[in-house]
Each structure stands twice: as C-alpha cells, then as structure tokens.
C-alpha cells in the first residue's frame, strides 16, 4: 500500500507505535504532528492520503477535540481520518462518525487493530473498535457525562453558538442550551470533578 499518511499524537511513545503500525501496512509516514496546529500545517504543506490522529492534544487557545475534527473535515473533506482515543462518551463518538471520521480506534487496543483499520479504511470501510460499540449504541445515557460537558463548555468559550454546537454534535439545540444554563448556575465556584473543564479526555 503506497499511501502517504500524517500521524498525530502528543505522546512520543504513542506516535512511535502508530508509525510502526503505518510502516507495517507498507504506507509512508510523511509527517508527525504533536498538536492541532501542527496537523493543519502538515495537511496544508504535504500531499496526504490518510490522517491518523489523536482526539485530544495540547492546545494554545485554538481548537481541540470535536472542533479540530470539524475543521479537518471542512478544509479537507475528501481526506479519510482515523481517530485514536480512550474516550468512551457515546455522544462524541457518534458525532465523530457523523463528521465523516472513517475509523474510531481505542488507544488501548493492540497495534494490530490499528494496522487492520488502516488497511480497511483504505478499502473504503468504516471501522470502529469493538470496545466502543456499547458506548455508541447507548449514547443517550452519556448526555450529562463530564467529558461531554467539558467539550460543550470549551465550544462556548471559543464563541460557538448553541445552534453551531448542536450541529457539530448532532444534538438538539435545546440540549445544548440546557448545558449552557447548567454552566451559568455552576459559575466560577465549581470544584473538582463537578467542573466540566476538569474532566479528562484523550
């Protein structure tokens, strides 16, 4: 498979593992990125047939998570994307598939799963790690998950409207507005795990 692939992850050991999985398919890594900005720069400058990218990477007041994916899909609509993540929020996983992501791969899965996913996506298939299947099927139960709340809070902070966020997450605007009201009630005094901005995801 003589494909050109950009890989991205903020952790060097993961980046090395992804690079090895790419090499095992016969494809070529044309760029390695460790932030969303580096991903965008690589895609602008280099011919690329596939992006294999971590869901959450360090950000300097730019984009991250679902917004990073939205920007990639908007500017490079024909570029297949495989997303690596440990996140199990069904709402966000479904939103990634709705955005056109072709592969959702659990970062905890063996390297062979990514290797197989790269080959399958190259054949036009959509691939989802078995470990994500239940979360996607049971997405309605994740509407108030801290990871989703954090993602929505960040979108509001970046100036997105409730309608824009709803469109990107494929949720009703009323749901996003409810989250917005909850943030207002919580205020700046939210502590510990109750603060959506402190919830971890990758």
Coordinates of N, CA and C in Angstrom, one line a residue:
X1 N 0.8 -1.2 0.0 CA 0.0 0.0 0.0 C 0.9 1.2 0.0
X2 N 1.0 1.9 -1.1 CA 1.9 3.1 -1.2 C 1.1 4.4 -0.9
X3 N 0.6 4.5 0.3 CA -0.1 5.6 0.8 C 0.7 6.5 1.6
X4 N 0.4 7.8 1.6 CA 1.1 8.8 2.4 C 0.2 9.2 3.6
X5 N 0.7 9.0 4.8 CA -0.1 9.2 6.0 C 0.6 10.2 6.9
X6 N -0.3 11.1 7.4 CA 0.1 12.0 8.5 C -0.4 11.4 9.8
X7 N 0.5 11.3 10.8 CA 0.1 10.8 12.1 C 0.3 11.9 13.2
X8 N -0.6 11.9 14.2 CA -0.5 12.9 15.2 C -0.9 12.4 16.6
X9 N -0.1 12.7 17.5 CA -0.4 12.3 18.9 C 0.6 13.1 19.8
X10 N 0.2 13.6 21.0 CA 1.1 14.4 21.8 C 2.1 13.6 22.6
X11 N 1.9 12.3 22.6 CA 2.8 11.4 23.4 C 3.7 10.7 22.4
X12 N 5.0 10.9 22.6 CA 6.0 10.3 21.7 C 5.9 8.8 21.6
X13 N 5.8 8.0 22.7 CA 5.7 6.6 22.6 C 4.5 6.1 21.7
X14 N 3.3 6.8 21.9 CA 2.2 6.5 21.0 C 2.5 6.8 19.6
X15 N 3.1 8.0 19.3 CA 3.5 8.4 18.0 C 4.4 7.3 17.3
X16 N 5.3 6.8 18.1 CA 6.2 5.8 17.6 C 5.4 4.5 17.3
X17 N 4.5 4.1 18.1 CA 3.7 2.9 17.9 C 2.8 3.1 16.7
X18 N 2.2 4.2 16.5 CA 1.4 4.5 15.3 C 2.2 4.4 14.1
X19 N 3.4 5.0 14.1 CA 4.3 5.0 13.0 C 4.7 3.6 12.6
X20 N 4.9 2.7 13.6 CA 5.2 1.3 13.3 C 4.0 0.6 12.7
X21 N 2.8 0.9 13.1 CA 1.6 0.3 12.5 C 1.4 0.7 11.1
X22 N 1.8 2.0 10.8 CA 1.7 2.5 9.4 C 2.7 1.8 8.6
X23 N 3.9 1.7 9.1 CA 5.0 1.1 8.3 C 4.7 -0.4 8.0
X24 N 4.0 -1.1 8.9 CA 3.6 -2.5 8.7 C 2.6 -2.7 7.5
X25 N 1.9 -1.6 7.2 CA 1.0 -1.7 6.1 C 1.7 -1.4 4.7
X26 N 2.9 -1.0 4.8 CA 3.6 -0.6 3.5 C 3.4 0.9 3.2
X27 N 2.7 1.6 4.0 CA 2.4 3.0 3.8 C 3.6 3.8 4.3
X28 N 3.6 5.1 4.0 CA 4.7 6.0 4.4 C 4.2 7.1 5.3
X29 N 4.9 7.3 6.4 CA 4.6 8.5 7.3 C 5.3 9.7 6.7
X30 N 4.5 10.7 6.2 CA 5.0 11.9 5.6 C 5.2 13.0 6.6
X31 N 4.5 12.9 7.8 CA 4.6 13.9 8.8 C 4.2 13.4 10.1
X32 N 4.8 13.9 11.2 CA 4.4 13.5 12.6 C 4.1 14.8 13.2
X33 N 2.9 14.9 13.8 CA 2.4 16.1 14.5 C 2.1 15.9 16.0
X34 N 2.3 16.9 16.8 CA 2.0 16.7 18.2 C 1.0 17.8 18.7
X35 N 0.3 18.5 17.8 CA -0.7 19.4 18.2 C -1.6 19.7 17.1
X36 N -2.8 20.2 17.3 CA -3.7 20.5 16.2 C -3.1 21.5 15.2
X37 N -2.3 22.5 15.6 CA -1.7 23.4 14.7 C -0.7 22.7 13.8
X38 N 0.0 21.8 14.3 CA 1.0 21.0 13.5 C 0.3 20.1 12.5
X39 N -0.9 19.6 12.9 CA -1.7 18.8 12.0 C -2.1 19.6 10.8
X40 N -2.7 20.8 11.1 CA -3.1 21.7 10.0 C -2.0 22.1 9.1
X41 N -0.8 22.4 9.7 CA 0.3 22.8 8.9 C 0.8 21.7 8.0
X42 N 0.8 20.5 8.5 CA 1.2 19.3 7.7 C 0.2 19.1 6.5
X43 N -1.1 19.2 6.8 CA -2.0 19.0 5.8 C -2.0 20.0 4.7
X44 N -1.7 21.3 5.1 CA -1.6 22.3 4.1 C -0.3 22.2 3.2
X45 N 0.7 21.6 3.7 CA 2.0 21.6 3.0 C 2.3 20.3 2.3
X46 N 1.7 19.2 2.7 CA 2.1 17.9 2.2 C 1.0 17.1 1.6
X47 N 1.2 16.5 0.4 CA 0.2 15.6 -0.1 C -0.1 14.4 0.9
X48 N -1.3 14.1 1.1 CA -1.6 13.1 2.2 C -2.8 12.3 1.8
X49 N -2.8 11.0 2.0 CA -3.9 10.1 1.7 C -4.7 9.7 2.9
X50 N -4.2 9.9 4.1 CA -4.9 9.5 5.3 C -4.3 10.2 6.5
X51 N -5.2 10.6 7.4 CA -4.7 11.2 8.7 C -5.1 10.3 9.8
X52 N -4.1 9.9 10.6 CA -4.3 9.1 11.8 C -4.0 10.0 13.0
X53 N -5.0 10.3 13.8 CA -4.9 11.5 14.7 C -5.5 11.2 16.1
X54 N -4.8 11.6 17.1 CA -5.3 11.6 18.5 C -6.5 12.6 18.6
X55 N -7.4 12.2 19.4 CA -8.6 13.1 19.6 C -8.3 14.4 20.3
X56 N -7.5 14.3 21.4 CA -7.2 15.5 22.2 C -5.7 15.6 22.4
X57 N -5.2 16.8 22.0 CA -3.8 17.1 22.1 C -3.6 18.5 22.6
X58 N -2.4 18.9 23.1 CA -2.2 20.2 23.7 C -2.7 21.3 22.7
X59 N -3.3 22.4 23.3 CA -3.9 23.5 22.5 C -3.4 24.8 23.1
X60 N -3.2 25.8 22.2 CA -2.9 27.1 22.6 C -4.0 28.0 22.2
X61 N -5.2 27.9 22.9 CA -6.3 28.8 22.6 C -6.8 28.6 21.2
X62 N -6.6 27.5 20.6 CA -7.0 27.2 19.2 C -8.2 26.2 19.3
X63 N -8.1 25.1 18.6 CA -9.1 24.1 18.5 C -8.6 22.8 19.1
X64 N -9.6 22.0 19.5 CA -9.2 20.7 20.1 C -10.5 19.8 20.0
X65 N -10.3 18.5 20.1 CA -11.4 17.6 20.1 C -12.3 17.7 18.9
X66 N -13.6 17.8 19.1 CA -14.6 17.8 18.1 C -14.4 18.9 17.1
X67 N -13.9 20.1 17.6 CA -13.7 21.2 16.7 C -12.5 21.0 15.8
X68 N -11.5 20.4 16.3 CA -10.3 20.0 15.4 C -10.8 19.1 14.3
X69 N -11.6 18.1 14.6 CA -12.1 17.2 13.6 C -13.0 17.9 12.6
X70 N -13.9 18.8 13.1 CA -14.7 19.6 12.3 C -13.9 20.4 11.3
X71 N -12.9 21.0 11.8 CA -12.0 21.9 10.9 C -11.3 21.0 9.8
X72 N -10.8 19.9 10.2 CA -10.2 19.0 9.2 C -11.2 18.5 8.2
X73 N -12.4 18.1 8.6 CA -13.4 17.6 7.6 C -13.9 18.8 6.7
X74 N -13.9 20.0 7.3 CA -14.3 21.1 6.5 C -13.3 21.5 5.4
X75 N -12.0 21.6 5.8 CA -11.0 22.0 4.9 C -10.5 20.9 4.0
X76 N -10.5 19.7 4.4 CA -10.0 18.6 3.6 C -11.1 17.5 3.6
X77 N -12.3 17.8 3.0 CA -13.4 16.9 3.0 C -13.2 15.5 2.5
X78 N -12.3 15.3 1.6 CA -12.0 14.0 0.9 C -10.9 13.2 1.6
X79 N -10.4 13.8 2.7 CA -9.3 13.1 3.4 C -9.8 12.1 4.4
X80 N -9.6 10.8 4.3 CA -10.0 9.9 5.3 C -9.3 10.1 6.6
X81 N -10.0 10.0 7.7 CA -9.5 10.2 9.1 C -9.7 9.0 10.0
X82 N -8.7 8.6 10.6 CA -8.8 7.6 11.7 C -8.5 8.3 13.0
X83 N -9.4 8.2 13.9 CA -9.3 8.9 15.2 C -8.9 7.9 16.3
X84 N -7.8 8.3 17.0 CA -7.4 7.5 18.2 C -7.9 8.1 19.5
X85 N -8.4 7.3 20.4 CA -8.9 7.9 21.6 C -9.2 6.9 22.7
X86 N -9.2 7.3 23.9 CA -9.6 6.4 25.0 C -11.0 6.9 25.5
X87 N -11.5 7.9 24.9 CA -12.8 8.4 25.3 C -13.9 7.4 25.0
X88 N -14.9 7.3 25.9 CA -16.0 6.4 25.6 C -17.4 7.1 25.7
X89 N -17.4 8.4 25.5 CA -18.7 9.1 25.5 C -19.4 8.8 24.2
X90 N -20.5 8.2 24.2 CA -21.2 7.8 23.0 C -21.7 8.9 22.2
X91 N -22.0 10.1 22.8 CA -22.5 11.3 22.0 C -21.3 11.8 21.1
X92 N -20.1 11.9 21.7 CA -19.0 12.4 21.0 C -18.5 11.4 19.9
X93 N -18.6 10.1 20.2 CA -18.2 9.1 19.3 C -19.1 9.1 18.1
X94 N -20.4 9.2 18.3 CA -21.4 9.3 17.2 C -21.2 10.6 16.4
X95 N -20.8 11.7 17.1 CA -20.6 12.9 16.4 C -19.4 12.8 15.5
X96 N -18.4 12.1 15.9 CA -17.2 12.0 15.1 C -17.6 11.2 13.8
X97 N -18.3 10.1 13.9 CA -18.8 9.4 12.8 C -19.6 10.3 11.9
X98 N -20.5 11.1 12.5 CA -21.3 12.0 11.7 C -20.5 13.0 10.9
X99 N -19.4 13.4 11.5 CA -18.5 14.4 10.9 C -17.7 13.7 9.7
X100 N -17.8 12.4 9.6 CA -17.1 11.8 8.4 C -15.9 11.0 8.8
X101 N -15.6 10.9 10.1 CA -14.4 10.1 10.5 C -14.6 8.7 10.1
X102 N -13.6 8.1 9.5 CA -13.8 6.7 8.9 C -13.3 5.6 9.9
X103 N -12.6 6.0 10.9 CA -12.1 5.0 11.9 C -12.1 5.5 13.3
X104 N -12.6 4.8 14.3 CA -12.5 5.2 15.7 C -11.8 4.0 16.4
X105 N -10.6 4.3 16.8 CA -9.7 3.2 17.3 C -9.4 3.5 18.8
X106 N -9.6 2.5 19.6 CA -9.3 2.6 21.0 C -7.7 2.6 21.2
X107 N -7.2 3.6 21.9 CA -5.8 3.7 22.0 C -5.2 2.5 22.9
X108 N -6.1 1.9 23.6 CA -5.7 0.8 24.5 C -5.7 -0.5 23.7
X109 N -6.2 -0.5 22.5 CA -6.2 -1.7 21.6 C -4.8 -2.1 21.2
X110 N -4.6 -3.4 20.9 CA -3.3 -3.8 20.3 C -3.0 -3.1 19.0
X111 N -1.7 -3.0 18.7 CA -1.3 -2.3 17.5 C -1.9 -2.9 16.2
X112 N -2.1 -4.2 16.3 CA -2.7 -4.9 15.1 C -4.1 -4.4 14.7
X113 N -4.8 -3.9 15.7 CA -6.1 -3.3 15.4 C -6.0 -2.1 14.5
X114 N -5.1 -1.2 14.9 CA -4.8 0.0 14.1 C -4.3 -0.4 12.7
X115 N -3.4 -1.4 12.6 CA -2.9 -1.9 11.4 C -4.0 -2.3 10.5
X116 N -5.0 -3.1 11.0 CA -6.1 -3.6 10.2 C -7.0 -2.5 9.8
X117 N -7.2 -1.5 10.7 CA -8.1 -0.4 10.4 C -7.5 0.5 9.3
X118 N -6.2 0.7 9.2 CA -5.6 1.5 8.2 C -5.9 0.8 6.8
X119 N -5.7 -0.5 6.8 CA -6.0 -1.3 5.6 C -7.5 -1.2 5.2
X120 N -8.4 -1.4 6.2 CA -9.8 -1.4 5.9 C -10.3 0.0 5.4
X121 N -9.8 1.1 6.0 CA -10.2 2.4 5.6 C -9.7 2.7 4.2
X122 N -8.5 2.2 3.9 CA -8.0 2.3 2.5 C -8.9 1.6 1.5
X123 N -9.7 0.6 1.9 CA -10.6 -0.1 1.1 C -12.0 0.6 1.1
X124 N -12.1 1.7 1.8 CA -13.4 2.4 1.8 C -14.3 2.0 3.0
X125 N -13.8 1.2 3.9 CA -14.7 0.7 5.0 C -14.7 1.8 6.2
X126 N -15.7 1.6 7.0 CA -15.7 2.4 8.3 C -15.4 1.4 9.4
X127 N -14.5 1.8 10.3 CA -14.0 0.8 11.3 C -14.2 1.5 12.7
X128 N -14.8 0.7 13.6 CA -14.9 1.1 15.0 C -14.4 0.0 15.9
X129 N -13.6 0.4 16.9 CA -13.1 -0.6 17.8 C -14.3 -1.3 18.6
X130 N -14.2 -2.6 18.8 CA -15.3 -3.3 19.5 C -15.6 -2.7 20.9
X131 N -14.5 -2.1 21.5 CA -14.7 -1.6 22.8 C -15.6 -0.3 22.9
X132 N -15.8 0.3 21.7 CA -16.7 1.5 21.6 C -18.1 1.1 21.2
X133 N -18.4 -0.1 20.8 CA -19.7 -0.4 20.3 C -20.8 -0.1 21.3
X134 N -20.7 -0.6 22.5 CA -21.7 -0.3 23.5 C -22.0 1.2 23.8
X135 N -20.9 1.9 23.8 CA -21.0 3.4 24.1 C -21.8 4.1 23.0
X136 N -21.5 3.7 21.7 CA -22.2 4.3 20.6 C -23.7 3.9 20.6
X137 N -24.0 2.6 20.9 CA -25.3 2.2 21.0 C -26.1 2.8 22.1
X138 N -25.4 3.1 23.2 CA -26.1 3.6 24.4 C -25.8 5.1 24.6
X139 N -25.6 5.8 23.5 CA -25.2 7.2 23.6 C -26.1 8.1 24.4
X140 N -27.4 7.8 24.4 CA -28.3 8.7 25.2 C -28.0 8.8 26.7
X141 N -27.4 7.7 27.2 CA -27.0 7.7 28.6 C -25.8 8.5 28.9
X142 N -25.2 9.1 27.9 CA -24.0 9.9 28.1 C -24.2 11.4 28.0
X143 N -25.5 11.8 28.0 CA -25.8 13.2 27.7 C -25.2 14.2 28.8
X144 N -25.1 13.7 30.0 CA -24.6 14.5 31.1 C -23.2 14.1 31.6
X145 N -22.5 13.3 30.7 CA -21.2 12.9 31.1 C -20.3 14.1 31.2
X146 N -19.3 14.0 32.1 CA -18.4 15.2 32.3 C -17.6 15.5 31.1
X147 N -17.2 14.5 30.3 CA -16.4 14.7 29.1 C -17.2 15.5 28.1
X148 N -18.5 15.2 27.9 CA -19.3 15.9 27.0 C -19.5 17.4 27.5
X149 N -19.7 17.5 28.8 CA -19.9 18.8 29.4 C -18.7 19.7 29.2
X150 N -17.5 19.1 29.4 CA -16.3 19.9 29.2 C -16.2 20.3 27.7
X151 N -16.5 19.4 26.8 CA -16.4 19.7 25.4 C -17.3 20.9 25.0
X152 N -18.6 20.8 25.5 CA -19.5 21.9 25.2 C -19.1 23.2 25.8
X153 N -18.6 23.2 27.1 CA -18.1 24.4 27.7 C -17.0 25.0 26.9
X154 N -16.1 24.3 26.4 CA -15.0 24.8 25.6 C -15.5 25.4 24.3
X155 N -16.5 24.8 23.7 CA -17.0 25.4 22.5 C -17.7 26.7 22.8
X156 N -18.4 26.9 23.9 CA -19.0 28.1 24.2 C -17.9 29.2 24.5
X157 N -16.8 28.8 25.2 CA -15.7 29.7 25.5 C -15.0 30.2 24.2
X158 N -15.1 29.4 23.1 CA -14.5 29.8 21.8 C -15.4 30.6 21.0
X159 N -16.6 30.9 21.5 CA -17.5 31.7 20.8 C -18.6 31.0 19.9
X160 N -18.7 29.7 20.0 CA -19.7 29.0 19.3 C -21.1 29.2 19.9
X161 N -22.1 29.3 19.0 CA -23.5 29.4 19.4 C -24.0 28.1 19.8
X162 N -25.2 28.1 20.5 CA -25.8 26.8 20.8 C -26.2 26.0 19.5
X163 N -26.6 26.7 18.5 CA -27.0 26.1 17.3 C -25.8 25.5 16.6
X164 N -24.7 26.2 16.6 CA -23.5 25.6 15.9 C -23.0 24.4 16.7
X165 N -23.0 24.4 18.0 CA -22.6 23.3 18.8 C -23.5 22.1 18.6
X166 N -24.8 22.4 18.5 CA -25.8 21.3 18.3 C -25.5 20.6 17.0
X167 N -25.2 21.4 15.9 CA -25.0 20.9 14.6 C -23.7 20.0 14.6
X168 N -22.7 20.5 15.3 CA -21.4 19.7 15.3 C -21.5 18.4 16.1
X169 N -22.4 18.4 17.1 CA -22.6 17.2 18.0 C -23.8 16.4 17.6
X170 N -24.5 16.9 16.6 CA -25.8 16.2 16.1 C -26.7 16.0 17.3
X171 N -26.9 17.1 18.0 CA -27.9 17.1 19.2 C -28.9 18.2 19.0
X172 N -30.0 18.1 19.6 CA -31.0 19.2 19.6 C -30.4 20.5 20.3
X173 N -30.7 21.7 19.7 CA -30.3 22.9 20.3 C -30.7 23.0 21.8
X174 N -31.9 22.5 22.1 CA -32.5 22.6 23.4 C -31.6 21.9 24.4
X175 N -30.9 20.8 24.0 CA -30.0 20.1 24.8 C -28.8 20.9 25.1
X176 N -28.2 21.6 24.1 CA -27.1 22.4 24.3 C -27.4 23.6 25.2
X177 N -28.6 24.2 25.0 CA -29.0 25.3 25.8 C -29.1 24.9 27.3
X178 N -29.6 23.7 27.5 CA -29.7 23.2 28.9 C -28.3 23.1 29.5
X179 N -27.4 22.6 28.8 CA -26.0 22.6 29.3 C -25.5 24.0 29.6
X180 N -25.8 24.9 28.7 CA -25.4 26.3 28.9 C -26.0 26.9 30.2
X181 N -27.2 26.6 30.5 CA -27.8 27.1 31.7 C -27.2 26.4 33.0
X182 N -26.8 25.2 32.8 CA -26.1 24.5 33.9 C -24.8 25.1 34.2
X183 N -24.1 25.5 33.2 CA -22.8 26.2 33.4 C -23.0 27.5 34.1
X184 N -24.0 28.2 33.7 CA -24.3 29.5 34.4 C -24.6 29.3 35.8
X185 N -25.3 28.3 36.2 CA -25.7 28.0 37.6 C -24.5 27.6 38.4
X186 N -23.6 26.8 37.7 CA -22.4 26.3 38.4 C -21.5 27.5 38.7
X187 N -21.3 28.4 37.8 CA -20.5 29.5 37.9 C -19.0 29.2 38.1
X188 N -18.3 30.2 38.5 CA -16.8 30.1 38.7 C -16.4 29.3 39.9
X189 N -17.4 29.0 40.8 CA -17.0 28.3 42.0 C -17.0 26.8 41.9
X190 N -17.3 26.2 40.7 CA -17.3 24.8 40.6 C -16.0 24.2 41.0
X191 N -16.0 23.1 41.8 CA -14.8 22.5 42.3 C -14.7 21.0 41.8
X192 N -13.4 20.6 41.7 CA -13.1 19.1 41.5 C -13.8 18.6 40.3
X193 N -14.4 17.3 40.5 CA -14.9 16.6 39.4 C -16.2 17.2 38.9
X194 N -16.9 18.1 39.6 CA -18.1 18.7 39.2 C -17.9 19.8 38.2
X195 N -16.6 20.2 38.0 CA -16.3 21.2 37.0 C -16.1 20.5 35.6
X196 N -16.9 20.9 34.6 CA -16.7 20.2 33.3 C -15.4 20.5 32.7
X197 N -14.7 21.6 33.1 CA -13.4 21.9 32.4 C -12.3 21.0 33.0
X198 N -12.6 20.3 34.1 CA -11.6 19.5 34.7 C -11.7 18.0 34.3
X199 N -12.7 17.7 33.6 CA -12.9 16.3 33.1 C -11.8 15.9 32.1
X200 N -11.3 14.7 32.2 CA -10.2 14.3 31.3 C -10.7 13.6 30.1
X201 N -10.1 13.8 29.0 CA -10.4 13.0 27.8 C -9.2 13.0 26.9
X202 N -9.1 12.0 26.0 CA -8.0 12.0 25.1 C -8.4 11.2 23.9

